PDB file of C-alpha atoms in Angstrom:
ATOM      1  CA  MET A 778      11.058 -16.421 -64.037  1.00  0.00           C
ATOM      2  CA  THR A 779      14.460 -14.862 -64.875  1.00  0.00           C
ATOM      3  CA  THR A 780      14.494 -11.125 -64.358  1.00  0.00           C
ATOM      4  CA  ILE A 781      16.521  -8.842 -66.697  1.00  0.00           C
ATOM      5  CA  LEU A 782      17.110  -5.222 -65.617  1.00  0.00           C
ATOM      6  CA  LEU A 783      17.766  -2.923 -68.601  1.00  0.00           C
ATOM      7  CA  VAL A 784      19.526   0.345 -67.786  1.00  0.00           C
ATOM      8  CA  ASP A 785      19.539   2.687 -70.775  1.00  0.00           C
ATOM      9  CA  ASP A 786      18.186   6.130 -71.706  1.00  0.00           C
ATOM     10  CA  ASP A 787      17.288   5.146 -75.248  1.00  0.00           C
ATOM     11  CA  HIS A 788      13.568   4.644 -74.959  1.00  0.00           C
ATOM     12  CA  ALA A 789      13.239   3.117 -78.417  1.00  0.00           C
ATOM     13  CA  LEU A 790      15.920   0.575 -77.687  1.00  0.00           C
ATOM     14  CA  LEU A 791      14.338  -0.248 -74.259  1.00  0.00           C
ATOM     15  CA  ARG A 792      10.983  -0.788 -75.884  1.00  0.00           C
ATOM     16  CA  ALA A 793      12.494  -3.126 -78.512  1.00  0.00           C
ATOM     17  CA  LEU A 794      14.414  -5.079 -75.820  1.00  0.00           C
ATOM     18  CA  ARG A 795      11.361  -5.293 -73.517  1.00  0.00           C
ATOM     19  CA  ILE A 796       9.276  -6.757 -76.376  1.00  0.00           C
ATOM     20  CA  GLY A 797      12.029  -9.070 -77.618  1.00  0.00           C
ATOM     21  CA  LEU A 798      13.127 -10.422 -74.279  1.00  0.00           C
ATOM     22  CA  GLY A 799       9.565 -10.541 -72.971  1.00  0.00           C
ATOM     23  CA  ALA A 800       8.575 -12.710 -75.924  1.00  0.00           C
ATOM     24  CA  ARG A 801      11.368 -15.106 -74.965  1.00  0.00           C
ATOM     25  CA  GLY A 802      10.025 -15.575 -71.477  1.00  0.00           C
ATOM     26  CA  TYR A 803      12.054 -13.119 -69.470  1.00  0.00           C
ATOM     27  CA  ASP A 804      10.611 -10.698 -66.850  1.00  0.00           C
ATOM     28  CA  VAL A 805      11.963  -7.278 -67.914  1.00  0.00           C
ATOM     29  CA  ALA A 806      12.544  -4.300 -65.622  1.00  0.00           C
ATOM     30  CA  GLU A 807      13.759  -0.890 -66.908  1.00  0.00           C
ATOM     31  CA  ALA A 808      15.724   2.047 -65.661  1.00  0.00           C
ATOM     32  CA  TRP A 809      16.469   5.330 -67.624  1.00  0.00           C
ATOM     33  CA  THR A 810      19.231   6.643 -65.413  1.00  0.00           C
ATOM     34  CA  GLY A 811      22.226   5.262 -63.557  1.00  0.00           C
ATOM     35  CA  GLY A 812      20.869   6.210 -60.197  1.00  0.00           C
ATOM     36  CA  ASP A 813      17.541   4.514 -60.871  1.00  0.00           C
ATOM     37  CA  GLY A 814      19.477   1.429 -62.132  1.00  0.00           C
ATOM     38  CA  ILE A 815      21.359   1.131 -58.877  1.00  0.00           C
ATOM     39  CA  ALA A 816      18.146   1.491 -56.903  1.00  0.00           C
ATOM     40  CA  GLN A 817      16.329  -1.119 -58.950  1.00  0.00           C
ATOM     41  CA  ALA A 818      19.251  -3.524 -58.779  1.00  0.00           C
ATOM     42  CA  SER A 819      19.004  -3.325 -54.989  1.00  0.00           C
ATOM     43  CA  LEU A 820      15.194  -3.517 -54.802  1.00  0.00           C
ATOM     44  CA  ARG A 821      14.447  -6.091 -57.509  1.00  0.00           C
ATOM     45  CA  ALA A 822      17.571  -8.320 -57.230  1.00  0.00           C
ATOM     46  CA  PRO A 823      17.547  -9.122 -60.979  1.00  0.00           C
ATOM     47  CA  ASP A 824      19.266 -12.193 -62.396  1.00  0.00           C
ATOM     48  CA  VAL A 825      21.111 -10.187 -65.081  1.00  0.00           C
ATOM     49  CA  ILE A 826      21.710  -6.423 -65.705  1.00  0.00           C
ATOM     50  CA  VAL A 827      22.099  -5.088 -69.202  1.00  0.00           C
ATOM     51  CA  LEU A 828      23.845  -1.751 -68.709  1.00  0.00           C
ATOM     52  CA  ASP A 829      24.473   1.066 -71.236  1.00  0.00           C
ATOM     53  CA  LEU A 830      27.824   2.907 -70.628  1.00  0.00           C
ATOM     54  CA  GLY A 831      26.390   6.205 -71.811  1.00  0.00           C
ATOM     55  CA  LEU A 832      23.818   7.397 -69.248  1.00  0.00           C
ATOM     56  CA  PRO A 833      22.563  10.896 -68.555  1.00  0.00           C
ATOM     57  CA  ASP A 834      23.457  11.155 -64.858  1.00  0.00           C
ATOM     58  CA  LEU A 835      26.134   8.598 -63.884  1.00  0.00           C
ATOM     59  CA  ASP A 836      28.745   7.027 -66.149  1.00  0.00           C
ATOM     60  CA  GLY A 837      27.846   3.413 -66.726  1.00  0.00           C
ATOM     61  CA  ILE A 838      31.221   2.328 -65.432  1.00  0.00           C
ATOM     62  CA  GLU A 839      30.471   4.086 -62.117  1.00  0.00           C
ATOM     63  CA  VAL A 840      27.134   2.264 -62.018  1.00  0.00           C
ATOM     64  CA  CYS A 841      28.971  -1.034 -62.480  1.00  0.00           C
ATOM     65  CA  ARG A 842      31.444  -0.102 -59.818  1.00  0.00           C
ATOM     66  CA  GLN A 843      28.797   0.759 -57.274  1.00  0.00           C
ATOM     67  CA  ILE A 844      26.740  -2.366 -57.869  1.00  0.00           C
ATOM     68  CA  ARG A 845      29.841  -4.512 -57.514  1.00  0.00           C
ATOM     69  CA  GLN A 846      30.340  -3.139 -53.967  1.00  0.00           C
ATOM     70  CA  TRP A 847      27.366  -5.331 -52.781  1.00  0.00           C
ATOM     71  CA  SER A 848      26.265  -7.656 -55.592  1.00  0.00           C
ATOM     72  CA  ASP A 849      27.776 -10.265 -57.949  1.00  0.00           C
ATOM     73  CA  VAL A 850      24.787 -10.137 -60.362  1.00  0.00           C
ATOM     74  CA  PRO A 851      26.005 -10.698 -63.966  1.00  0.00           C
ATOM     75  CA  ILE A 852      26.390  -7.342 -65.809  1.00  0.00           C
ATOM     76  CA  ILE A 853      26.459  -7.132 -69.637  1.00  0.00           C
ATOM     77  CA  VAL A 854      27.513  -3.687 -70.779  1.00  0.00           C
ATOM     78  CA  LEU A 855      26.394  -2.000 -73.988  1.00  0.00           C
ATOM     79  CA  SER A 856      29.162   0.038 -75.750  1.00  0.00           C
ATOM     80  CA  ALA A 857      29.374   2.078 -78.941  1.00  0.00           C
ATOM     81  CA  ALA A 858      31.649   0.701 -81.617  1.00  0.00           C
ATOM     82  CA  GLY A 859      35.253   1.769 -81.330  1.00  0.00           C
ATOM     83  CA  HIS A 860      35.150   2.397 -77.532  1.00  0.00           C
ATOM     84  CA  GLU A 861      37.687  -0.317 -76.808  1.00  0.00           C
ATOM     85  CA  GLY A 862      39.068   1.437 -73.739  1.00  0.00           C
ATOM     86  CA  ARG A 863      35.621   1.849 -72.232  1.00  0.00           C
ATOM     87  CA  LYS A 864      34.929  -1.927 -72.605  1.00  0.00           C
ATOM     88  CA  VAL A 865      38.280  -2.764 -70.925  1.00  0.00           C
ATOM     89  CA  THR A 866      37.565  -0.402 -68.021  1.00  0.00           C
ATOM     90  CA  ALA A 867      34.065  -1.797 -67.597  1.00  0.00           C
ATOM     91  CA  LEU A 868      35.337  -5.355 -67.467  1.00  0.00           C
ATOM     92  CA  ASP A 869      38.062  -4.307 -65.065  1.00  0.00           C
ATOM     93  CA  GLU A 870      35.403  -2.823 -62.794  1.00  0.00           C
ATOM     94  CA  GLY A 871      33.396  -6.106 -62.688  1.00  0.00           C
ATOM     95  CA  ALA A 872      31.289  -6.336 -65.858  1.00  0.00           C
ATOM     96  CA  ASP A 873      30.955  -9.909 -67.090  1.00  0.00           C
ATOM     97  CA  ASP A 874      30.576  -9.326 -70.840  1.00  0.00           C
ATOM     98  CA  TYR A 875      29.916  -6.600 -73.384  1.00  0.00           C
ATOM     99  CA  VAL A 876      27.801  -6.076 -76.547  1.00  0.00           C
ATOM    100  CA  THR A 877      28.732  -3.558 -79.163  1.00  0.00           C
ATOM    101  CA  LYS A 878      25.931  -1.424 -80.585  1.00  0.00           C
ATOM    102  CA  PRO A 879      24.275  -2.041 -82.940  1.00  0.00           C
ATOM    103  CA  PHE A 880      23.498  -5.642 -81.966  1.00  0.00           C
ATOM    104  CA  GLY A 881      20.870  -8.307 -82.688  1.00  0.00           C
ATOM    105  CA  MET A 882      18.410  -9.750 -80.213  1.00  0.00           C
ATOM    106  CA  ALA A 883      19.796 -13.199 -80.809  1.00  0.00           C
ATOM    107  CA  GLU A 884      23.299 -12.129 -79.853  1.00  0.00           C
ATOM    108  CA  LEU A 885      22.147 -10.395 -76.694  1.00  0.00           C
ATOM    109  CA  GLU A 886      20.009 -13.360 -75.576  1.00  0.00           C
ATOM    110  CA  ALA A 887      22.937 -15.705 -76.263  1.00  0.00           C
ATOM    111  CA  ARG A 888      25.117 -13.640 -74.016  1.00  0.00           C
ATOM    112  CA  ILE A 889      22.461 -13.548 -71.319  1.00  0.00           C
ATOM    113  CA  ARG A 890      22.213 -17.328 -71.452  1.00  0.00           C
ATOM    114  CA  VAL A 891      26.040 -17.634 -71.161  1.00  0.00           C
ATOM    115  CA  VAL A 892      26.292 -15.386 -68.033  1.00  0.00           C
ATOM    116  CA  LEU A 893      23.420 -17.199 -66.414  1.00  0.00           C
ATOM    117  CA  ARG A 894      25.012 -20.602 -67.023  1.00  0.00           C
ATOM    118  CA  ARG A 895      28.356 -19.274 -65.727  1.00  0.00           C
ATOM    119  CA  ARG A 896      26.793 -17.900 -62.569  1.00  0.00           C
ATOM    120  CA  SER A 897      25.095 -21.259 -61.927  1.00  0.00           C
ATOM    121  CA  ALA A 898      28.366 -23.156 -62.505  1.00  0.00           C
ATOM    122  CA  SER A 899      30.321 -20.774 -60.375  1.00  0.00           C
ATOM    123  CA  SER A 900      27.926 -21.280 -57.477  1.00  0.00           C
ATOM    124  CA  ALA A 901      28.147 -25.088 -57.837  1.00  0.00           C
ATOM    125  CA  ASP A 902      31.989 -25.021 -58.038  1.00  0.00           C
ATOM    126  CA  ALA A 903      32.569 -22.337 -55.382  1.00  0.00           C
ATOM    127  CA  SER A 904      33.860 -24.830 -52.789  1.00  0.00           C
ATOM    128  CA  ARG A 905      35.363 -27.397 -55.184  1.00  0.00           C
ATOM    129  CA  PRO A 906      39.177 -27.822 -55.183  1.00  0.00           C
ATOM    130  CA  GLU A 907      39.133 -28.904 -58.904  1.00  0.00           C
ATOM    131  CA  LEU A 908      37.818 -26.991 -61.824  1.00  0.00           C
ATOM    132  CA  SER A 909      36.712 -28.593 -65.137  1.00  0.00           C
ATOM    133  CA  VAL A 910      36.592 -26.670 -68.396  1.00  0.00           C
ATOM    134  CA  GLY A 911      35.880 -28.974 -71.290  1.00  0.00           C
ATOM    135  CA  ARG A 912      38.793 -31.374 -71.631  1.00  0.00           C
ATOM    136  CA  LEU A 913      40.841 -29.486 -69.115  1.00  0.00           C
ATOM    137  CA  ALA A 914      40.910 -30.190 -65.344  1.00  0.00           C
ATOM    138  CA  VAL A 915      42.688 -27.829 -62.878  1.00  0.00           C
ATOM    139  CA  ASP A 916      43.448 -29.184 -59.431  1.00  0.00           C
ATOM    140  CA  LEU A 917      43.848 -26.114 -57.155  1.00  0.00           C
ATOM    141  CA  VAL A 918      44.977 -28.106 -54.104  1.00  0.00           C
ATOM    142  CA  HIS A 919      47.823 -30.034 -55.826  1.00  0.00           C
ATOM    143  CA  HIS A 920      48.666 -27.232 -58.156  1.00  0.00           C
ATOM    144  CA  MET A 921      48.415 -29.319 -61.330  1.00  0.00           C
ATOM    145  CA  ALA A 922      46.326 -29.484 -64.555  1.00  0.00           C
ATOM    146  CA  THR A 923      45.485 -32.255 -66.842  1.00  0.00           C
ATOM    147  CA  LEU A 924      44.146 -32.466 -70.409  1.00  0.00           C
ATOM    148  CA  ASP A 925      42.057 -35.562 -71.206  1.00  0.00           C
ATOM    149  CA  GLY A 926      43.483 -37.049 -67.985  1.00  0.00           C
ATOM    150  CA  GLU A 927      47.102 -36.534 -68.945  1.00  0.00           C
ATOM    151  CA  PRO A 928      49.172 -34.092 -66.821  1.00  0.00           C
ATOM    152  CA  LEU A 929      50.363 -30.885 -68.363  1.00  0.00           C
ATOM    153  CA  ASP A 930      53.902 -29.821 -67.755  1.00  0.00           C
ATOM    154  CA  LEU A 931      53.290 -26.229 -66.622  1.00  0.00           C
ATOM    155  CA  THR A 932      55.580 -23.897 -64.679  1.00  0.00           C
ATOM    156  CA  GLY A 933      54.170 -22.308 -61.527  1.00  0.00           C
ATOM    157  CA  ARG A 934      53.332 -19.034 -63.282  1.00  0.00           C
ATOM    158  CA  GLU A 935      51.730 -20.832 -66.319  1.00  0.00           C
ATOM    159  CA  PHE A 936      49.582 -22.830 -63.840  1.00  0.00           C
ATOM    160  CA  ASP A 937      48.562 -19.715 -62.007  1.00  0.00           C
ATOM    161  CA  PHE A 938      47.606 -18.016 -65.327  1.00  0.00           C
ATOM    162  CA  LEU A 939      45.622 -20.977 -66.492  1.00  0.00           C
ATOM    163  CA  ALA A 940      43.924 -21.483 -63.112  1.00  0.00           C
ATOM    164  CA  TYR A 941      42.856 -17.864 -62.945  1.00  0.00           C
ATOM    165  CA  LEU A 942      41.162 -18.187 -66.434  1.00  0.00           C
ATOM    166  CA  ALA A 943      39.614 -21.527 -65.288  1.00  0.00           C
ATOM    167  CA  ARG A 944      38.077 -19.869 -62.210  1.00  0.00           C
ATOM    168  CA  HIS A 945      36.444 -17.417 -64.550  1.00  0.00           C
ATOM    169  CA  ALA A 946      35.852 -19.778 -67.481  1.00  0.00           C
ATOM    170  CA  GLY A 947      33.930 -18.269 -70.286  1.00  0.00           C
ATOM    171  CA  LYS A 948      34.436 -14.729 -68.970  1.00  0.00           C
ATOM    172  CA  ILE A 949      36.702 -12.164 -70.707  1.00  0.00           C
ATOM    173  CA  CYS A 950      39.509 -11.475 -68.241  1.00  0.00           C
ATOM    174  CA  THR A 951      41.357  -8.270 -69.060  1.00  0.00           C
ATOM    175  CA  HIS A 952      45.152  -7.870 -69.125  1.00  0.00           C
ATOM    176  CA  HIS A 953      45.040  -5.766 -65.963  1.00  0.00           C
ATOM    177  CA  MET A 954      42.903  -8.319 -64.085  1.00  0.00           C
ATOM    178  CA  ILE A 955      45.209 -11.220 -64.953  1.00  0.00           C
ATOM    179  CA  LEU A 956      48.372  -9.410 -64.273  1.00  0.00           C
ATOM    180  CA  THR A 957      47.287  -7.946 -60.964  1.00  0.00           C
ATOM    181  CA  GLU A 958      45.991 -11.351 -59.715  1.00  0.00           C
ATOM    182  CA  VAL A 959      48.819 -13.602 -61.040  1.00  0.00           C
ATOM    183  CA  TRP A 960      51.886 -11.303 -61.086  1.00  0.00           C
ATOM    184  CA  GLY A 961      50.878  -8.653 -58.478  1.00  0.00           C
ATOM    185  CA  ALA A 962      49.757  -5.042 -58.289  1.00  0.00           C
ATOM    186  CA  GLY A 963      53.016  -3.651 -59.719  1.00  0.00           C
ATOM    187  CA  TYR A 964      52.626  -5.512 -63.038  1.00  0.00           C
ATOM    188  CA  GLY A 965      49.209  -4.193 -64.137  1.00  0.00           C
ATOM    189  CA  ASP A 966      50.529  -2.643 -67.386  1.00  0.00           C
ATOM    190  CA  GLU A 967      52.912  -5.376 -68.493  1.00  0.00           C
ATOM    191  CA  ALA A 968      50.655  -6.925 -71.116  1.00  0.00           C
ATOM    192  CA  HIS A 969      53.620  -8.417 -73.075  1.00  0.00           C
ATOM    193  CA  TYR A 970      54.140 -10.943 -70.284  1.00  0.00           C
ATOM    194  CA  LEU A 971      50.721 -12.366 -71.050  1.00  0.00           C
ATOM    195  CA  ARG A 972      51.447 -12.857 -74.810  1.00  0.00           C
ATOM    196  CA  VAL A 973      54.479 -14.951 -73.970  1.00  0.00           C
ATOM    197  CA  TYR A 974      52.782 -17.070 -71.381  1.00  0.00           C
ATOM    198  CA  ALA A 975      49.628 -17.520 -73.472  1.00  0.00           C
ATOM    199  CA  HIS A 976      51.737 -18.758 -76.364  1.00  0.00           C
ATOM    200  CA  ARG A 977      53.565 -21.238 -74.102  1.00  0.00           C
ATOM    201  CA  ILE A 978      50.291 -22.532 -72.614  1.00  0.00           C
ATOM    202  CA  ARG A 979      48.729 -23.002 -76.036  1.00  0.00           C
ATOM    203  CA  GLN A 980      51.748 -24.986 -77.166  1.00  0.00           C
ATOM    204  CA  LYS A 981      51.364 -27.282 -74.134  1.00  0.00           C
ATOM    205  CA  LEU A 982      47.614 -27.716 -74.749  1.00  0.00           C
ATOM    206  CA  GLY A 983      48.396 -28.881 -78.277  1.00  0.00           C
ATOM    207  CA  ASP A 984      45.223 -29.379 -80.324  1.00  0.00           C
ATOM    208  CA  ALA A 985      43.240 -27.917 -77.459  1.00  0.00           C
ATOM    209  CA  GLY A 986      45.169 -24.623 -77.572  1.00  0.00           C
ATOM    210  CA  ALA A 987      42.164 -22.824 -79.055  1.00  0.00           C
ATOM    211  CA  MET A 988      40.507 -23.086 -75.648  1.00  0.00           C
ATOM    212  CA  LEU A 989      42.638 -20.076 -74.658  1.00  0.00           C
ATOM    213  CA  HIS A 990      41.018 -17.398 -76.712  1.00  0.00           C
ATOM    214  CA  THR A 991      42.584 -13.905 -77.260  1.00  0.00           C
ATOM    215  CA  GLN A 992      40.361 -10.850 -77.107  1.00  0.00           C
ATOM    216  CA  PRO A 993      42.575  -8.432 -79.051  1.00  0.00           C
ATOM    217  CA  GLY A 994      43.522  -5.381 -77.006  1.00  0.00           C
ATOM    218  CA  ILE A 995      41.380  -6.560 -74.129  1.00  0.00           C
ATOM    219  CA  GLY A 996      42.560  -9.777 -72.611  1.00  0.00           C
ATOM    220  CA  TYR A 997      42.009 -13.585 -72.642  1.00  0.00           C
ATOM    221  CA  GLN A 998      39.100 -16.002 -72.221  1.00  0.00           C
ATOM    222  CA  LEU A 999      39.142 -19.756 -71.488  1.00  0.00           C
ATOM    223  CA  LEU A1000      36.428 -21.580 -73.374  1.00  0.00           C
ATOM    224  CA  ASP A1001      35.145 -25.103 -73.034  1.00  0.00           C
ATOM    225  CA  HIS A1002      35.616 -26.003 -76.680  1.00  0.00           C
TER     226      HIS A1002
END
């Protein structure tokens, strides 16, 4: 049975999530503080963590940072509306996705399913030299990409940008994450580079350009449709 660890100090929300997710067949564990969340993440080895960013002891981002030191468990953070910077920081520190409060049970469950599928696919593809995302194939060995079997005419930097998104397909990759990985540590704040390259890549993808999805103010996401 899939285990979900909920880390939140809102007891009413925890009760609603416990009932809702339990009814959908998940085993639900709870923690009311960041410290307890870290301890339970270690002891119970959950399949997914749903983590509120506003906790009474530790900041949720610090909880995410500490868990990422020893675990790659998918983490979905809960954030209040309008806290764009907090979402970006959480994603930079290793969170896999976010949900803005208030949210519906169907939305949260859908995001849980997505991160579980993504983790399974990542495990299967970890040693593969070629990545497939929908109609797109990225050959990491020969440094080339194809769409529907036809080669794409990409520059080296365009390929690196697209390959990074393909490695994290479905995941929201922040501007800072992409720039640091593809351009280097000194380019972490140069988000305008990404707009130019994303536009070029979409043009070369043609009718599949919508695969490269913009998360305004946050980053980019490569989808399989």
